[in-house]
C-alpha positions as semicolon CSV with decimal commas, in nm:
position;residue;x (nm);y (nm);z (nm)
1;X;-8,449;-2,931;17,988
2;X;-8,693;-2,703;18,222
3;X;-8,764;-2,629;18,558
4;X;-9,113;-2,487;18,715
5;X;-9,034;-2,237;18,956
6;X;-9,158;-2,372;19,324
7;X;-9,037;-2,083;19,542
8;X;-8,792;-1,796;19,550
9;X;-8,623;-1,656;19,834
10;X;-8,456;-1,303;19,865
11;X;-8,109;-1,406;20,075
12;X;-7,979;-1,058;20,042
13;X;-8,090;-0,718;19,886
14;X;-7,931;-0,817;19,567
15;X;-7,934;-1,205;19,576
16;X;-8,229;-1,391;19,461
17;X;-8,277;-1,783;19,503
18;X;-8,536;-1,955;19,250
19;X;-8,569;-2,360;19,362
20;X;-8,720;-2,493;19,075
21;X;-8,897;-2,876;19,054
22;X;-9,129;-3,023;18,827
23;X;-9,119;-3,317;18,528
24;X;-8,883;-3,100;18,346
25;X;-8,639;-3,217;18,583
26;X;-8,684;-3,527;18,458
27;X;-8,319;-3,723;18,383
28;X;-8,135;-3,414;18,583
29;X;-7,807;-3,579;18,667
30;X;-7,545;-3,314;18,891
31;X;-7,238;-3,274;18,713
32;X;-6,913;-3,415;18,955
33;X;-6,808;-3,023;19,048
34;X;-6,917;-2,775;19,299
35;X;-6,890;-2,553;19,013
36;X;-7,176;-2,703;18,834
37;X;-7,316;-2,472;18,600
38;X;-7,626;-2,461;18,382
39;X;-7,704;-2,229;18,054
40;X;-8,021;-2,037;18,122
41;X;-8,252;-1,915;17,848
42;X;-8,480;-1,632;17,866
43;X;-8,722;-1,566;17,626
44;X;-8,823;-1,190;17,579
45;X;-9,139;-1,046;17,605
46;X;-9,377;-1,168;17,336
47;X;-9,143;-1,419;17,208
48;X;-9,340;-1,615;16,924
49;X;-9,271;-1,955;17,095
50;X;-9,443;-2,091;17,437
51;X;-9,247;-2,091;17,761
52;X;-9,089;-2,467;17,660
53;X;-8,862;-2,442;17,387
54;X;-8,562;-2,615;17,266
55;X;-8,301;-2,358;17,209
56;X;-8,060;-2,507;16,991
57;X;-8,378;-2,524;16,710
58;X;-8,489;-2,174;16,814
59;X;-8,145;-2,127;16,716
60;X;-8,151;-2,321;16,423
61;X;-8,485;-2,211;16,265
62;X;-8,336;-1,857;16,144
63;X;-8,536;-1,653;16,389
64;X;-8,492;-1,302;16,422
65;X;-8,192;-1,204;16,712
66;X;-8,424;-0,964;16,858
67;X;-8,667;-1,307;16,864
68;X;-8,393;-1,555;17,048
69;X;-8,416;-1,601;17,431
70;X;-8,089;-1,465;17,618
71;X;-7,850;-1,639;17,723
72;X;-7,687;-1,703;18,038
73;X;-7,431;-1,906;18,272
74;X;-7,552;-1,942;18,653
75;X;-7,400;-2,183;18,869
76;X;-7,609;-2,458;19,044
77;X;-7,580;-2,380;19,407
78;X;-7,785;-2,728;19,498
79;X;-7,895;-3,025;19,339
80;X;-8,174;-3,216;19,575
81;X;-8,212;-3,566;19,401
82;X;-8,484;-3,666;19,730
83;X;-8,676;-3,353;19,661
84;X;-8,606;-3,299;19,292
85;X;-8,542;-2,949;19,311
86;X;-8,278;-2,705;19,188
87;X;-8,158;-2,427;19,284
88;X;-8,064;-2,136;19,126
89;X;-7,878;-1,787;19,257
90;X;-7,926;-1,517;19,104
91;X;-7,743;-1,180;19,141
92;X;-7,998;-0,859;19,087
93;X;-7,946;-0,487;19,013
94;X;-8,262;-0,381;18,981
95;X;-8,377;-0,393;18,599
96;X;-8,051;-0,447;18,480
97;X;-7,948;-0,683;18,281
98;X;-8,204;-1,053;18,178
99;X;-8,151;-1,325;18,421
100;X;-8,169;-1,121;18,757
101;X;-8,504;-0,902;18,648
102;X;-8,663;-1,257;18,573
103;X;-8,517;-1,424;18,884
104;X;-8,641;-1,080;19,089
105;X;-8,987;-1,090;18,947
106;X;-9,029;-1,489;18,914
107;X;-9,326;-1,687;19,076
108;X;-9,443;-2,026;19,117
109;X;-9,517;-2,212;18,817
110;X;-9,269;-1,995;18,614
111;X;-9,069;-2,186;18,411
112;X;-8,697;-2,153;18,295
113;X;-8,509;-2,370;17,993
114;X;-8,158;-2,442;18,033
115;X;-7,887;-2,652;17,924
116;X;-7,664;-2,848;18,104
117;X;-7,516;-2,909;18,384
118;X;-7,125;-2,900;18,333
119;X;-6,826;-2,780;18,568
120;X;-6,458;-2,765;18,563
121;X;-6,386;-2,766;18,912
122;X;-6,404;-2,969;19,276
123;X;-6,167;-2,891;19,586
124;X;-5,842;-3,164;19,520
125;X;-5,902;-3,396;19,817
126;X;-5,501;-3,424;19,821
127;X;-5,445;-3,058;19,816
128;X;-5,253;-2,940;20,160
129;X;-5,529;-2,636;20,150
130;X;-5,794;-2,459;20,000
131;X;-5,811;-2,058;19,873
132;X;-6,116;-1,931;19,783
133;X;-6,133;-1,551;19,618
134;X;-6,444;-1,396;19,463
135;X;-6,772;-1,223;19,512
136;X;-7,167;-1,251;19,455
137;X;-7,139;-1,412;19,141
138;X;-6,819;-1,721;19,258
139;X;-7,091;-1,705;19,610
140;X;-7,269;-2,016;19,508
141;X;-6,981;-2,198;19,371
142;X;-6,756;-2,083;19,671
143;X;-7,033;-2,204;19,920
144;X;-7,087;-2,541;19,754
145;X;-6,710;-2,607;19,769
146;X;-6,652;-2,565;20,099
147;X;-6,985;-2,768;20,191
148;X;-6,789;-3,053;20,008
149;X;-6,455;-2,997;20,195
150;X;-6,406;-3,280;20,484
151;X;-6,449;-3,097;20,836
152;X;-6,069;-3,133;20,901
153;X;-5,992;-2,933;20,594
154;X;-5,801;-2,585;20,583
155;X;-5,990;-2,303;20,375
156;X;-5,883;-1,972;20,294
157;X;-6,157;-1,767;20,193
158;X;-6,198;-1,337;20,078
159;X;-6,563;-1,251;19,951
160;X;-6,626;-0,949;19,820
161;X;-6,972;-0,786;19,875
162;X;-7,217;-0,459;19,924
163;X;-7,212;-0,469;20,325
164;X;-7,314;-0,701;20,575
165;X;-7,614;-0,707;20,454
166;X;-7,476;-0,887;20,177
167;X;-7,329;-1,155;20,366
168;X;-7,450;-1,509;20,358
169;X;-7,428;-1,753;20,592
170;X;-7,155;-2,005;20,503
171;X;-7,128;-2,412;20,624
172;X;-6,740;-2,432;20,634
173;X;-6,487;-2,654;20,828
174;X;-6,419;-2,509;21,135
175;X;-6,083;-2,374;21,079
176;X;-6,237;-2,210;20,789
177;X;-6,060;-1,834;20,794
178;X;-6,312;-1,677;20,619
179;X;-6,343;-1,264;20,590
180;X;-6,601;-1,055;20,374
181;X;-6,467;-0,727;20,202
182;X;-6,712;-0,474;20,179
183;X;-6,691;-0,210;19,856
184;X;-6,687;0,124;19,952
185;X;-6,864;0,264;19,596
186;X;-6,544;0,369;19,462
187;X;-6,473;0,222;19,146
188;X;-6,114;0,235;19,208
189;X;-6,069;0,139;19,528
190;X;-6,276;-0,156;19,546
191;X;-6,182;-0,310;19,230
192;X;-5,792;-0,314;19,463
193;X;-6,022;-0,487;19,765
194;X;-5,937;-0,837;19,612
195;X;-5,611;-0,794;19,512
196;X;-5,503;-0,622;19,834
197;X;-5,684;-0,869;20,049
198;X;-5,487;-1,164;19,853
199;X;-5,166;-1,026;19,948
200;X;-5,175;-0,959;20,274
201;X;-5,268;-1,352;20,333
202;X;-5,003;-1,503;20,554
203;X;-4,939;-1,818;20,294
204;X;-5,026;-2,143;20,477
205;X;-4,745;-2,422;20,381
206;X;-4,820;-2,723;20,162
207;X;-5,007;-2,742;19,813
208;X;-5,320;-2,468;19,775
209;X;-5,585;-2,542;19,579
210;X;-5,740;-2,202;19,462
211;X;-6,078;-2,100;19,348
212;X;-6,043;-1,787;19,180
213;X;-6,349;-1,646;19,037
214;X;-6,576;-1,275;18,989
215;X;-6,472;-0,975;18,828
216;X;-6,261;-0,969;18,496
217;X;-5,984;-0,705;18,595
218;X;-5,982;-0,832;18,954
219;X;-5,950;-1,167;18,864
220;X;-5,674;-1,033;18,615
221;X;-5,474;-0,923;18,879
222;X;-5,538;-1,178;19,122
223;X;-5,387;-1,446;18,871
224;X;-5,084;-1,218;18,742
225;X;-5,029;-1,205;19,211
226;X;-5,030;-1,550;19,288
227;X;-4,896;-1,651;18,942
228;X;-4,565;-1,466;18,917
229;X;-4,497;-1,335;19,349
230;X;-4,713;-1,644;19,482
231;X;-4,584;-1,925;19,242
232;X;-4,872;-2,108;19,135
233;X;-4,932;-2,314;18,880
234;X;-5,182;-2,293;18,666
235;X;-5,277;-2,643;18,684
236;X;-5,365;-2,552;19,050
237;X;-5,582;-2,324;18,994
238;X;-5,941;-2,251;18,829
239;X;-5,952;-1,843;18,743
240;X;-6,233;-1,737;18,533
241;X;-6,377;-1,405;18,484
242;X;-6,758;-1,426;18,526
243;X;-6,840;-1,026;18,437
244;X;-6,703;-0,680;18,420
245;X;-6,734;-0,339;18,543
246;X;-6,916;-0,093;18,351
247;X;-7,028;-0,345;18,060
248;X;-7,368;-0,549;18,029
249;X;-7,392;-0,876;18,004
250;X;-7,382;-0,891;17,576
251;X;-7,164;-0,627;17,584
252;X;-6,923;-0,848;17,785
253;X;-7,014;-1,170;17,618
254;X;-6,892;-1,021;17,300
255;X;-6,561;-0,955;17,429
256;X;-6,500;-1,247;17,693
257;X;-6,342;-1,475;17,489
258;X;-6,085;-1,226;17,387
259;X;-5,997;-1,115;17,740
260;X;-5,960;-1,450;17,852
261;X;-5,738;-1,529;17,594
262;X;-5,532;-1,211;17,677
263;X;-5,494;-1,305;18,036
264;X;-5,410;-1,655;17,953
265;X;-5,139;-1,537;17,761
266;X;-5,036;-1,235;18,011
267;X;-4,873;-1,512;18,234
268;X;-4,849;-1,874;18,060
C-alpha cells in the first residue's frame, strides 16, 4: 500500500506531520487501537525500482542490502475515512537517521509505501483510570488515546520533550492531569526525568490502565517502578521501547529484540 503526500506541517522544531491521500489509499481499513501503527519503507537514493514497490518482493528478489528501502515503525496519529487521508508524525533531528530527513524534506505528490496498519493497544473502557508516560515518539499514540477516552474519564499523563516549544496541543478529558518534562541536555539527568516524574505521582485508587512507551532504558525503569513498588500487572500494561540513546535506528533494530526480551524477563 502507498500514500501521495498532500501536505506537511512542521508542529514543533523537531516534529513533522506528512497527511498523505491518494488511490494508494485504496482498501485502508484503521486497525481497532489508538496505537495503530504502519511499517514505512524508504527507498534510498537511486534505488533501481520506481517510487511504488512491493517490499516483501524487493525483499524477495535477492537485491543488494545497500539496494533495499529502510525500514520503519511510525504510529498513525489519524485515520480520516471522509477525507481519505493519513497522517503521519514524524520525529526529526536534522539529517539523522531515514524516516525524519524524508518526512523533513517531503512535498506534495511524494509518495511513501508501507505496510499495515496493526496495534496492540486501546484505553480499557472498564479501567478505573488511565496513565500515560512517554515522549515525542509515544506523542501520537498518547494523543490519539486520550482523544478516544469518554470526557468523564481520569488520565494521568508525563511527556517528555525539548521545551515548550516542543509541546503540542492535546484534546483530553477535562480532568486530564497532564504535565510536560522538559530535558535539560544532560544525558543523565534527563534519562531520570521519567522515572522521577512516575514516582512522585500521588496513585489515584481503582484499576490503571498504563501506556508506557519512548526510550529503551527509561522505559526499563519505568516498568521495573510500577512493576515491583507500584504493583502492576503486566496484563495492565503496554511498555515498549520505541528507540535508544546514543544508537541509530539499525543500530538499535539489531539489538531490540534482545533488550526486550531482557526486560521481559528482568520482572516476569
Amino acid at each position: 500500500m502507498h500514500g501521495s503526500v498532500v501536505r506537511t506541517e512542521r508542529l514543533t522544531p523537531t516534529l513533522v506531520r506528512v497527511v498523505l491521500g491518494g488511490p494508494g489509499l485504496d482498501g485502508f481499513r484503521s486497525a481497532d487501537g489508538t496505537d495503530a501503527y504502519v511499517n514505512v519503507a524508504i527507498p534510498p537514493a537511486g534505488a533501481p525500482y520506481g517510487a511504488v514497490f512491493d517490499p516483501r518482493a524487493l525483499r524477495e528478489a535477492g537485491l543488494p542490502r545497500e539496494q533495499l528501502p529502510a525500514r520503519r515503525r511510525y504510529t498513525v496519529r489519524s485515520w480520516d475515512a471522509d477525507a481519505r487521508e493519513l497522517a503521519i508524525d514524524f520525529v526529526v533531528h536534522g539529517d539523522a537517521g531515514v524516516a525524519g530527513p524524508w518526512a523533513a524534506s517531503a512535498e506534495p505528490g511524494d509518495v511513501l509505501v508501507f505496510e499495515g496498519p496493526a496495534s496492540g493497544y486501546r484505553p480499557d473502557p472498564a479501567a478505573a483510570w488511565h496513565l500515560m508516560l512517554g515522549d515525542e515518539s509515544a506523542l501520537p499514540a498518547v494523543a490519539a488515546s486520550l482523544e478516544a477516552l469518554p470526557t468523564d474519564a481520569t488520565a494521568v499523563v508525563r511527556l517528555v520533550c525539548d521545551g515548550p516549544e516542543h509541546e503540542v496541543p492535546l484534546s483530553a478529558p477535562a480532568g486530564t492531569d497532564l504535565v510536560w518534562l522538559h530535558r535539560t541536555h544532560d544525558d543523565e539527568r534527563d534519562a531520570a526525568l521519567l522515572l522521577e516524574a512516575t514516582r512522585a505521582l500521588e496513585w489515584p485508587d481503582g484499576t490503571v490502565h498504563a501506556f508506557v512507551h519512548g526510550e529503551a532504558e527509561e522505559i526499563r525503569a519505568v516498568r521495573r517502578h510500577l512493576l515491583l513498588d507500584r504493583g502492576l500487572e503486566r496484563s495492565e500494561m503496554s511498555c515498549s521501547p520505541y528507540w535508544r540513546r546514543t544508537m541509530t535506528d539499525e543500530a538499535w533494530r539489531s539489538v531490540k529484540r534482545d533488550f526486550v526480551a531482557a526486560m521481559d524477563a528482568e520482572v516476569a
